[in-house]
Amino acid sequence: MEKLVIEGGRPLQGTARIEGAKNAALPILAASLLADGKVNIENVPDLLDIHVMLDILRALGARASYSGMSAAVDASTVRSSEIPEALMNKMRSSIFLMGPLLARFGEVTVYQPGGCAIGERKIDLHLRGLQALGATITESGNRIECRAAKLKGADVLLDFPSVGATENIMMAAVTAEGITTISNAAREPEIWDLQQFLNKMGSKIIGAGTDTITIEGVKKLSPCVHKIIPDRIVTGTLMVAAAATKGNITLEGVVPGHLTSVIHVLRRAGVQIAIDDDIMNVSGAGRPRAVERIVTSPYPSFPTDLQAQMMVLLSLADGLSVMKETVFEGRYKHVHELCAMGADIRMDGNSALIRGVPRLYGASVEATDLRAGAALVIAGLAAKGRTVIDQIHHIDRGYESIENTFNSLGGQIERTVTLSQDRIAL
Ligand code: EPZ
């Protein structure tokens, strides 16, 4: 069992380069199934979720490789359109494969990906969107079969600007007959990156980044080379860590325009942020100020994926802050762990009332999901004393060697392996 052991209280200093965006790379890897030939994708982060997606592509019969932050996928050998249940259970994002497989083979079988620590994570918007394009859906137990002799363009209105549903419908529509419009589409930068990738392969898509995306179906897509955008959530995580440890760091390869709401909130908390093209300097000299009210909601508002991390900074602020989570109904599992480190956080429905304390204290805590785990690392870096974090596989899903990243900035984090009790008995 791997753990992270953190000696806290050291201000972060130095420079780090931002890795490619996990949430752009995953749908783009899925979309590589649409091309008949070898696709090369650069700036792909070396993460557990990326390797699970590559395993799924291989299980479908594609040739997929990863080296030196680049992935190569040749889907010309794909023979299956059923995603192995065991692999689906490993990663919810395998649901992104429905659109490409339906577009390519006219059929796809998946399994309900199920909920996770942050919420129910339904897929009804995905299924309704594919049905609008002409797919028939048969559910038996948790097995879902989609079939469509020929997908036809349609006008799709999403009840909620779901990132995954927007991406799945885009990928299904690229070779459908006629025009598809997606209204109330999600506007995240990762969707814009997917549009760039698909258009390089010959698609005709406009509007990604706005709430209306239009896709004109084409006959065939061809391989291409594409570089993934930087990860705005990893960027935000490092920014919060600099502020929470009263450090001063420089981040390179940033797209500040992807972080407008995050920069705004951090500046309200008193964090100094200087921007020069794709370089950002972040300094948290004094004690942060409380922020009266932060509400997470779809892009371009404050991202749900930085809610837990921001809560750590607010736990150290001077005053009372209120954080309201509106995207995922269960994304507060980190509150209990932060309170074990001395934070003063009370829940009121889906709002967290955070009364800042002068300092946090090291403790033994457990990562419950990806971003909660990242928040605990930040808390451990800022706290007085030693913090031990268990269940760190959650963190490895979304951060390349988080300990190396923070240690290169002056942090003191060690990854330890403890054998489970029964193996010691042997
Ligand atoms: C993507 O998840 C991201 N994952 C998430 O990042 C991110 O938190 C989320 O978008 C919101 O920005 C990837 O891109 C791989 P949604 P996704 O569909 O697509 C409800 C991380 O930490 N919903 O926008 O699953 C759903 O229950 C991860 O990197 C339906 O009701 O998010 C949720 O409450 C976590 N029906 C809300 O919409 C549906 O069919 C947002 O979900 C689909 C979603």
Coordinates of C-alpha atoms and ligand atoms in Angstrom, one line a residue:
M1 CA 0.0 0.0 0.0
E2 CA 1.6 3.3 -1.1
K3 CA 1.3 6.4 1.1
L4 CA 2.6 9.9 0.9
V5 CA 4.5 11.2 4.0
I6 CA 4.7 15.0 4.0
E7 CA 6.8 17.2 6.4
G8 CA 4.9 20.5 6.2
G9 CA 5.6 24.2 6.9
R10 CA 8.0 24.9 4.1
P11 CA 7.1 27.8 1.7
L12 CA 7.2 26.5 -2.0
Q13 CA 9.8 28.3 -4.1
G14 CA 11.0 27.8 -7.7
T15 CA 9.7 27.0 -11.2
A16 CA 7.5 24.2 -12.6
R17 CA 6.2 23.4 -16.1
I18 CA 2.6 22.4 -16.5
E19 CA 1.8 19.0 -17.9
G20 CA -0.8 18.2 -20.6
A21 CA -4.5 18.2 -19.6
K22 CA -5.8 14.8 -18.5
N23 CA -9.4 15.9 -19.4
A24 CA -8.4 16.9 -22.9
A25 CA -6.2 13.8 -23.6
L26 CA -8.9 11.2 -22.6
P27 CA -11.6 12.2 -25.1
I28 CA -9.0 12.8 -27.8
L29 CA -7.5 9.3 -27.3
A30 CA -11.1 8.0 -27.6
A31 CA -11.6 10.1 -30.7
S32 CA -8.5 8.5 -32.3
L33 CA -10.8 5.5 -33.0
L34 CA -12.5 7.6 -35.7
A35 CA -9.4 7.7 -38.0
D36 CA -8.2 4.8 -40.1
G37 CA -4.5 5.0 -39.5
K38 CA -1.9 6.1 -36.9
V39 CA -2.7 9.2 -34.9
N40 CA 0.1 10.9 -32.9
I41 CA -0.8 12.9 -29.8
E42 CA 1.8 15.0 -28.0
N43 CA 2.0 16.4 -24.4
V44 CA 0.0 13.5 -23.0
P45 CA 0.5 13.3 -19.3
D46 CA 1.8 10.1 -17.8
L47 CA -1.2 9.2 -15.6
L48 CA -3.0 6.1 -14.5
D49 CA -6.2 7.2 -16.3
I50 CA -4.2 7.7 -19.6
H51 CA -2.8 4.1 -19.3
V52 CA -6.3 2.7 -18.6
M53 CA -7.6 4.4 -21.7
L54 CA -4.7 3.0 -23.8
D55 CA -5.5 -0.5 -22.3
I56 CA -9.1 -0.2 -23.4
L57 CA -8.1 0.8 -26.9
R58 CA -5.8 -2.2 -27.1
A59 CA -8.6 -4.4 -25.8
L60 CA -10.7 -3.2 -28.7
G61 CA -7.9 -4.3 -31.1
A62 CA -6.2 -1.0 -31.7
R63 CA -2.4 -0.6 -31.6
A64 CA -1.6 1.9 -28.9
S65 CA 1.7 3.0 -27.5
Y66 CA 3.0 5.7 -25.1
S67 CA 6.5 7.1 -24.7
G68 CA 8.1 10.4 -23.9
M69 CA 4.8 12.2 -23.2
S70 CA 3.4 11.1 -26.6
A71 CA 0.8 8.6 -27.5
A72 CA 0.3 6.8 -30.8
V73 CA -2.9 5.1 -31.7
D74 CA -3.7 3.1 -34.8
A75 CA -7.3 2.1 -34.8
S76 CA -7.2 0.4 -38.2
T77 CA -7.0 -3.0 -36.5
V78 CA -10.0 -2.4 -34.2
R79 CA -12.4 -5.4 -34.3
S80 CA -14.5 -5.1 -31.2
S81 CA -17.1 -2.5 -30.1
E82 CA -17.6 -3.9 -26.6
I83 CA -15.7 -2.2 -23.8
P84 CA -14.6 -4.8 -21.2
E85 CA -16.6 -4.3 -18.0
A86 CA -13.5 -4.6 -15.8
L87 CA -11.9 -1.7 -17.6
M88 CA -15.0 0.4 -17.6
N89 CA -15.2 0.0 -13.8
K90 CA -11.6 1.2 -13.6
M91 CA -12.4 4.5 -15.2
R92 CA -15.7 6.3 -15.8
S93 CA -14.2 8.2 -18.7
S94 CA -14.4 5.1 -20.8
I95 CA -17.9 6.3 -21.5
F96 CA -16.3 8.7 -24.0
L97 CA -15.7 5.7 -26.2
M98 CA -19.5 5.3 -27.0
G99 CA -19.6 8.1 -29.6
P100 CA -16.6 7.1 -31.6
L101 CA -17.4 3.4 -31.6
L102 CA -21.0 4.0 -32.6
A103 CA -19.9 6.3 -35.4
R104 CA -17.3 3.8 -36.6
F105 CA -19.1 0.4 -36.2
G106 CA -22.8 1.4 -35.8
E107 CA -22.8 -0.4 -32.5
V108 CA -21.2 -0.2 -29.1
T109 CA -21.7 -2.1 -25.8
V110 CA -20.7 -0.5 -22.5
Y111 CA -21.5 -1.0 -18.9
Q112 CA -23.0 1.6 -16.5
P113 CA -19.9 3.2 -15.2
G114 CA -21.5 3.7 -11.8
G115 CA -21.1 6.5 -9.3
C116 CA -18.0 7.4 -7.4
A117 CA -17.0 9.3 -4.3
I118 CA -18.1 12.7 -5.8
G119 CA -21.6 11.7 -6.8
E120 CA -24.0 9.6 -8.8
R121 CA -22.4 10.5 -12.2
K122 CA -25.4 9.6 -14.4
I123 CA -25.1 9.1 -18.1
D124 CA -28.7 9.9 -19.2
L125 CA -27.6 13.0 -21.2
H126 CA -25.1 10.9 -23.1
L127 CA -27.7 8.3 -24.0
R128 CA -30.4 10.8 -24.9
G129 CA -28.0 12.6 -27.1
L130 CA -27.0 9.4 -29.0
Q131 CA -30.7 8.5 -29.3
A132 CA -31.4 11.9 -30.9
L133 CA -28.8 10.9 -33.6
G134 CA -30.8 7.7 -34.3
A135 CA -29.2 5.2 -31.9
T136 CA -31.4 2.6 -30.3
I137 CA -30.4 1.8 -26.7
T138 CA -31.0 -1.5 -24.9
E139 CA -30.3 -1.8 -21.3
S140 CA -30.1 -5.2 -19.5
G141 CA -28.8 -4.9 -15.9
N142 CA -25.8 -2.7 -16.1
R143 CA -25.1 -3.6 -19.7
I144 CA -26.0 -1.0 -22.3
E145 CA -26.1 -1.8 -26.1
C146 CA -26.3 1.0 -28.6
R147 CA -27.0 0.4 -32.3
A148 CA -27.4 2.7 -35.3
A149 CA -27.4 1.6 -38.9
K150 CA -26.6 5.2 -39.8
L151 CA -26.4 8.1 -37.5
K152 CA -28.3 11.2 -38.7
G153 CA -27.6 14.8 -37.7
A154 CA -30.1 16.3 -35.2
D155 CA -30.7 19.3 -32.9
V156 CA -29.7 18.2 -29.3
L157 CA -30.5 20.3 -26.3
L158 CA -28.6 19.3 -23.1
D159 CA -30.6 19.8 -19.8
F160 CA -27.2 20.4 -18.2
P161 CA -23.9 21.5 -19.9
S162 CA -22.3 18.1 -19.3
V163 CA -18.7 17.9 -20.4
G164 CA -18.7 14.2 -21.2
A165 CA -22.1 14.3 -22.9
T166 CA -21.0 17.2 -25.1
E167 CA -17.9 15.4 -26.1
N168 CA -19.6 12.1 -26.8
I169 CA -22.3 13.7 -29.0
M170 CA -19.6 15.6 -30.9
M171 CA -17.7 12.4 -31.6
A172 CA -20.8 10.5 -32.7
A173 CA -21.9 13.3 -35.0
V174 CA -18.7 13.9 -37.0
T175 CA -19.7 11.3 -39.6
A176 CA -23.5 11.4 -39.2
E177 CA -25.6 12.4 -42.2
G178 CA -26.3 16.1 -42.1
I179 CA -26.0 18.8 -39.5
T180 CA -26.0 18.3 -35.7
T181 CA -26.3 21.2 -33.2
I182 CA -25.6 20.8 -29.5
S183 CA -27.3 23.6 -27.5
N184 CA -26.5 24.3 -23.9
A185 CA -23.2 22.6 -24.6
A186 CA -20.4 22.6 -22.1
R187 CA -17.8 25.3 -22.8
E188 CA -14.7 23.9 -21.1
P189 CA -11.3 24.4 -22.9
E190 CA -10.9 20.6 -23.2
I191 CA -13.9 20.6 -25.5
W192 CA -12.3 23.3 -27.7
D193 CA -9.2 21.1 -27.8
L194 CA -11.3 18.1 -28.9
Q195 CA -12.8 20.3 -31.7
Q196 CA -9.3 21.2 -32.9
F197 CA -8.2 17.6 -32.9
L198 CA -11.4 16.4 -34.8
N199 CA -11.1 19.2 -37.4
K200 CA -7.4 18.3 -38.0
M201 CA -8.7 14.8 -38.9
G202 CA -11.2 16.3 -41.4
S203 CA -14.3 17.1 -39.3
K204 CA -16.3 20.2 -39.8
I205 CA -17.1 21.5 -36.3
I206 CA -17.6 25.1 -35.1
G207 CA -18.6 26.6 -31.8
A208 CA -16.6 24.7 -29.2
G209 CA -16.1 27.0 -26.2
T210 CA -19.5 28.5 -26.7
D211 CA -22.9 27.0 -25.6
T212 CA -23.8 26.0 -29.2
I213 CA -21.7 23.6 -31.2
T214 CA -22.5 22.8 -34.9
I215 CA -21.1 19.6 -36.5
E216 CA -21.5 19.0 -40.3
G217 CA -21.1 15.3 -40.9
V218 CA -18.3 14.2 -43.3
K219 CA -17.6 10.9 -44.9
K220 CA -14.2 10.0 -43.5
L221 CA -11.6 11.1 -41.1
S222 CA -7.8 10.8 -41.5
P223 CA -5.0 10.5 -39.0
C224 CA -3.3 13.7 -37.7
V225 CA -0.7 14.9 -35.2
H226 CA -2.0 17.0 -32.2
K227 CA -0.6 18.5 -29.1
I228 CA -2.7 18.5 -25.9
I229 CA -3.4 21.9 -24.1
P230 CA -1.9 22.4 -20.6
D231 CA -3.8 21.2 -17.6
R232 CA -5.7 24.1 -16.0
I233 CA -6.6 22.1 -13.0
V234 CA -3.0 21.1 -12.3
T235 CA -2.1 24.7 -12.8
G236 CA -4.8 25.8 -10.3
T237 CA -3.6 23.2 -7.8
L238 CA 0.0 24.5 -7.8
M239 CA -1.3 28.1 -7.6
V240 CA -3.3 27.3 -4.4
A241 CA -0.3 25.3 -3.0
A242 CA 2.0 28.3 -3.4
A243 CA -0.5 30.6 -1.6
A244 CA -1.3 28.1 1.2
T245 CA 2.5 27.6 2.0
K246 CA 3.1 31.4 1.7
G247 CA 5.5 30.6 -1.1
N248 CA 6.5 32.2 -4.4
I249 CA 6.5 30.0 -7.5
T250 CA 6.7 30.5 -11.3
L251 CA 4.6 28.3 -13.6
E252 CA 5.6 27.8 -17.3
G253 CA 3.4 26.7 -20.2
V254 CA 0.2 28.1 -18.7
V255 CA -2.9 29.3 -20.5
P256 CA -4.0 32.1 -18.2
G257 CA -7.3 32.5 -20.2
H258 CA -8.3 29.0 -19.0
L259 CA -8.1 30.2 -15.4
T260 CA -9.9 33.6 -15.3
S261 CA -12.3 32.7 -12.6
V262 CA -9.5 31.0 -10.5
I263 CA -7.2 34.0 -10.8
H264 CA -10.1 36.3 -9.8
V265 CA -10.9 34.3 -6.7
L266 CA -7.3 33.9 -5.6
R267 CA -6.7 37.7 -6.0
R268 CA -9.7 38.3 -3.8
A269 CA -8.0 36.1 -1.2
G270 CA -5.0 38.3 -1.4
V271 CA -2.8 36.1 -3.5
Q272 CA -0.3 38.0 -5.8
I273 CA -0.5 36.8 -9.4
A274 CA 1.6 38.2 -12.2
I275 CA 1.1 37.0 -15.8
D276 CA 3.5 37.3 -18.8
D277 CA 2.2 35.4 -21.8
D278 CA 2.4 31.7 -20.8
I279 CA 4.3 32.4 -17.6
M280 CA 2.6 33.0 -14.3
N281 CA 4.2 34.0 -10.9
V282 CA 2.2 33.2 -7.8
S283 CA 3.0 34.6 -4.4
G284 CA 1.2 34.1 -1.1
A285 CA 3.2 36.4 1.3
G286 CA 0.8 37.1 4.1
R287 CA -2.2 35.3 5.6
P288 CA -4.9 34.8 2.9
R289 CA -8.1 36.8 3.2
A290 CA -11.5 35.0 3.5
V291 CA -13.6 35.0 0.4
E292 CA -17.3 35.7 1.2
R293 CA -18.8 33.3 -1.3
I294 CA -17.5 31.0 -4.0
V295 CA -19.9 28.9 -6.1
T296 CA -18.6 26.2 -8.3
S297 CA -20.4 25.8 -11.7
P298 CA -19.6 24.9 -15.3
Y299 CA -16.9 26.8 -17.2
P300 CA -16.1 29.6 -17.3
S301 CA -17.2 29.8 -13.6
F302 CA -15.1 28.6 -10.7
P303 CA -14.3 24.9 -11.5
T304 CA -15.6 22.1 -9.3
D305 CA -12.2 20.4 -9.8
L306 CA -10.5 23.1 -7.7
Q307 CA -13.1 23.3 -5.0
A308 CA -11.3 21.0 -2.5
Q309 CA -8.0 22.6 -3.1
M310 CA -9.4 26.1 -2.6
M311 CA -11.0 25.0 0.6
V312 CA -7.5 24.4 2.1
L313 CA -6.5 28.0 1.4
L314 CA -9.8 29.3 2.9
S315 CA -9.2 27.1 5.9
L316 CA -6.1 29.2 6.6
A317 CA -7.7 32.6 5.8
D318 CA -8.5 35.4 8.2
G319 CA -12.3 35.2 8.5
L320 CA -15.4 33.2 7.3
S321 CA -15.7 32.0 3.8
V322 CA -18.6 30.1 2.1
M323 CA -18.0 27.5 -0.6
K324 CA -21.0 26.2 -2.5
E325 CA -20.6 23.1 -4.8
T326 CA -23.3 22.9 -7.5
V327 CA -21.9 20.4 -10.0
F328 CA -21.4 17.2 -8.0
E329 CA -23.7 16.4 -5.1
G330 CA -21.1 14.4 -3.1
R331 CA -17.9 16.3 -3.5
Y332 CA -17.2 17.1 0.1
K333 CA -15.5 13.9 1.3
H334 CA -12.3 16.0 2.0
V335 CA -14.0 18.1 4.7
H336 CA -13.7 15.4 7.3
E337 CA -10.1 14.9 6.6
L338 CA -9.3 18.6 6.6
C339 CA -11.1 18.9 10.0
A340 CA -8.8 16.2 11.3
M341 CA -5.9 18.5 10.5
G342 CA -7.5 21.4 12.5
A343 CA -9.7 23.1 9.9
D344 CA -12.9 24.6 11.1
I345 CA -15.5 23.7 8.4
R346 CA -19.2 23.2 8.9
M347 CA -21.6 21.9 6.3
D348 CA -24.9 23.5 5.5
G349 CA -26.6 21.6 2.7
N350 CA -24.2 21.8 -0.3
S351 CA -22.5 24.8 1.2
A352 CA -19.3 24.6 3.4
L353 CA -18.9 27.3 6.0
I354 CA -15.1 27.7 6.4
R355 CA -13.8 29.7 9.4
G356 CA -10.1 30.3 8.9
V357 CA -7.6 29.1 11.5
P358 CA -4.0 30.3 12.1
R359 CA -2.6 26.9 11.1
L360 CA -3.3 23.3 10.2
Y361 CA -1.5 20.4 11.9
G362 CA -0.2 17.2 10.3
A363 CA -2.3 14.1 10.7
S364 CA -3.0 10.6 9.1
V365 CA -5.6 11.1 6.5
E366 CA -7.1 9.3 3.5
A367 CA -7.6 10.4 -0.1
T368 CA -11.2 9.7 -1.1
D369 CA -11.1 10.9 -4.7
L370 CA -8.6 12.6 -7.1
R371 CA -9.0 16.3 -6.2
A372 CA -9.7 15.6 -2.5
G373 CA -6.4 13.8 -2.5
A374 CA -4.6 16.8 -4.1
A375 CA -6.2 19.1 -1.5
L376 CA -4.8 16.9 1.3
V377 CA -1.3 17.2 -0.2
I378 CA -1.6 21.0 -0.2
A379 CA -2.9 20.8 3.4
G380 CA 0.1 18.6 4.4
L381 CA 2.5 21.0 2.7
A382 CA 1.0 24.0 4.6
A383 CA 0.5 22.2 8.0
K384 CA 2.9 22.1 11.0
G385 CA 4.3 18.7 11.4
R386 CA 3.9 15.4 9.5
T387 CA 1.0 14.3 7.4
V388 CA 0.5 10.7 6.1
I389 CA -1.9 10.3 3.2
D390 CA -3.3 6.9 2.4
Q391 CA -5.2 5.6 -0.8
I392 CA -2.9 7.8 -3.0
H393 CA -3.8 5.9 -6.1
H394 CA -6.7 8.4 -6.4
I395 CA -4.1 11.2 -6.8
D396 CA -2.0 9.3 -9.3
R397 CA -5.0 9.3 -11.6
G398 CA -4.6 13.0 -12.3
Y399 CA -1.2 14.2 -11.2
E400 CA 2.2 13.0 -12.6
S401 CA 4.3 12.1 -9.6
I402 CA 2.8 14.7 -7.4
E403 CA 5.6 14.3 -4.9
N404 CA 8.3 15.1 -7.5
T405 CA 6.4 18.1 -8.6
F406 CA 6.2 19.6 -5.1
N407 CA 9.7 18.4 -4.0
S408 CA 11.1 20.3 -7.0
L409 CA 9.5 23.4 -5.5
G410 CA 11.0 22.9 -2.0
G411 CA 8.4 20.6 -0.6
Q412 CA 9.3 17.5 1.5
I413 CA 7.2 14.5 0.4
E414 CA 8.1 10.9 0.4
R415 CA 6.2 8.0 -1.3
T416 CA 6.4 5.0 1.0
V417 CA 5.3 1.4 0.3
T418 CA 3.9 -0.6 3.2
L419 CA 3.3 -4.3 2.6
S420 CA -0.2 -5.4 3.6
Q421 CA -0.3 -7.3 6.9
D422 CA -0.9 -10.8 5.3
R423 CA 2.2 -10.5 3.1
I424 CA 4.3 -9.7 6.1
A425 CA 2.9 -12.8 7.8
L426 CA 4.3 -14.9 4.9
Ligands
EPZ1 C1 -15.8 15.9 -16.6 O1 -16.6 14.9 -16.0 C2 -14.4 15.8 -16.0 N1 -13.8 14.5 -16.3 C3 -14.5 16.0 -14.4 O2 -13.2 16.0 -13.9 C4 -15.1 17.4 -14.1 O3 -15.3 17.5 -12.7 C5 -16.5 17.4 -14.8 O4 -16.4 17.2 -16.2 C6 -17.2 18.8 -14.6 O5 -16.3 19.8 -15.1 C7 -13.3 14.4 -17.5 O6 -13.3 15.2 -18.4 C8 -12.6 13.0 -17.7 P1 -20.3 16.2 -16.4 P2 -18.0 14.5 -16.6 O7 -20.9 15.3 -17.3 O8 -18.0 14.6 -18.0 C9 -24.4 15.3 -14.2 C10 -11.5 15.3 -12.5 O9 -11.3 15.6 -11.3 N2 -24.7 14.5 -15.4 O10 -20.1 17.6 -16.8 O11 -18.4 13.2 -16.0 C11 -23.3 14.6 -13.3 O12 -23.9 13.7 -12.5 C12 -12.8 14.9 -13.0 O13 -10.6 15.5 -13.4 C13 -25.9 13.9 -15.6 O14 -26.8 14.2 -14.7 O15 -18.9 15.7 -15.9 C14 -22.7 15.8 -12.6 O16 -23.5 16.1 -11.5 C15 -13.8 14.7 -11.9 N3 -26.2 13.1 -16.6 C16 -22.8 16.9 -13.6 O17 -23.8 16.5 -14.6 C17 -25.2 12.9 -17.6 O18 -25.5 12.2 -18.6 C18 -21.5 17.3 -14.3 O19 -21.1 16.1 -15.0 C19 -24.0 13.4 -17.4 C20 -23.7 14.2 -16.3

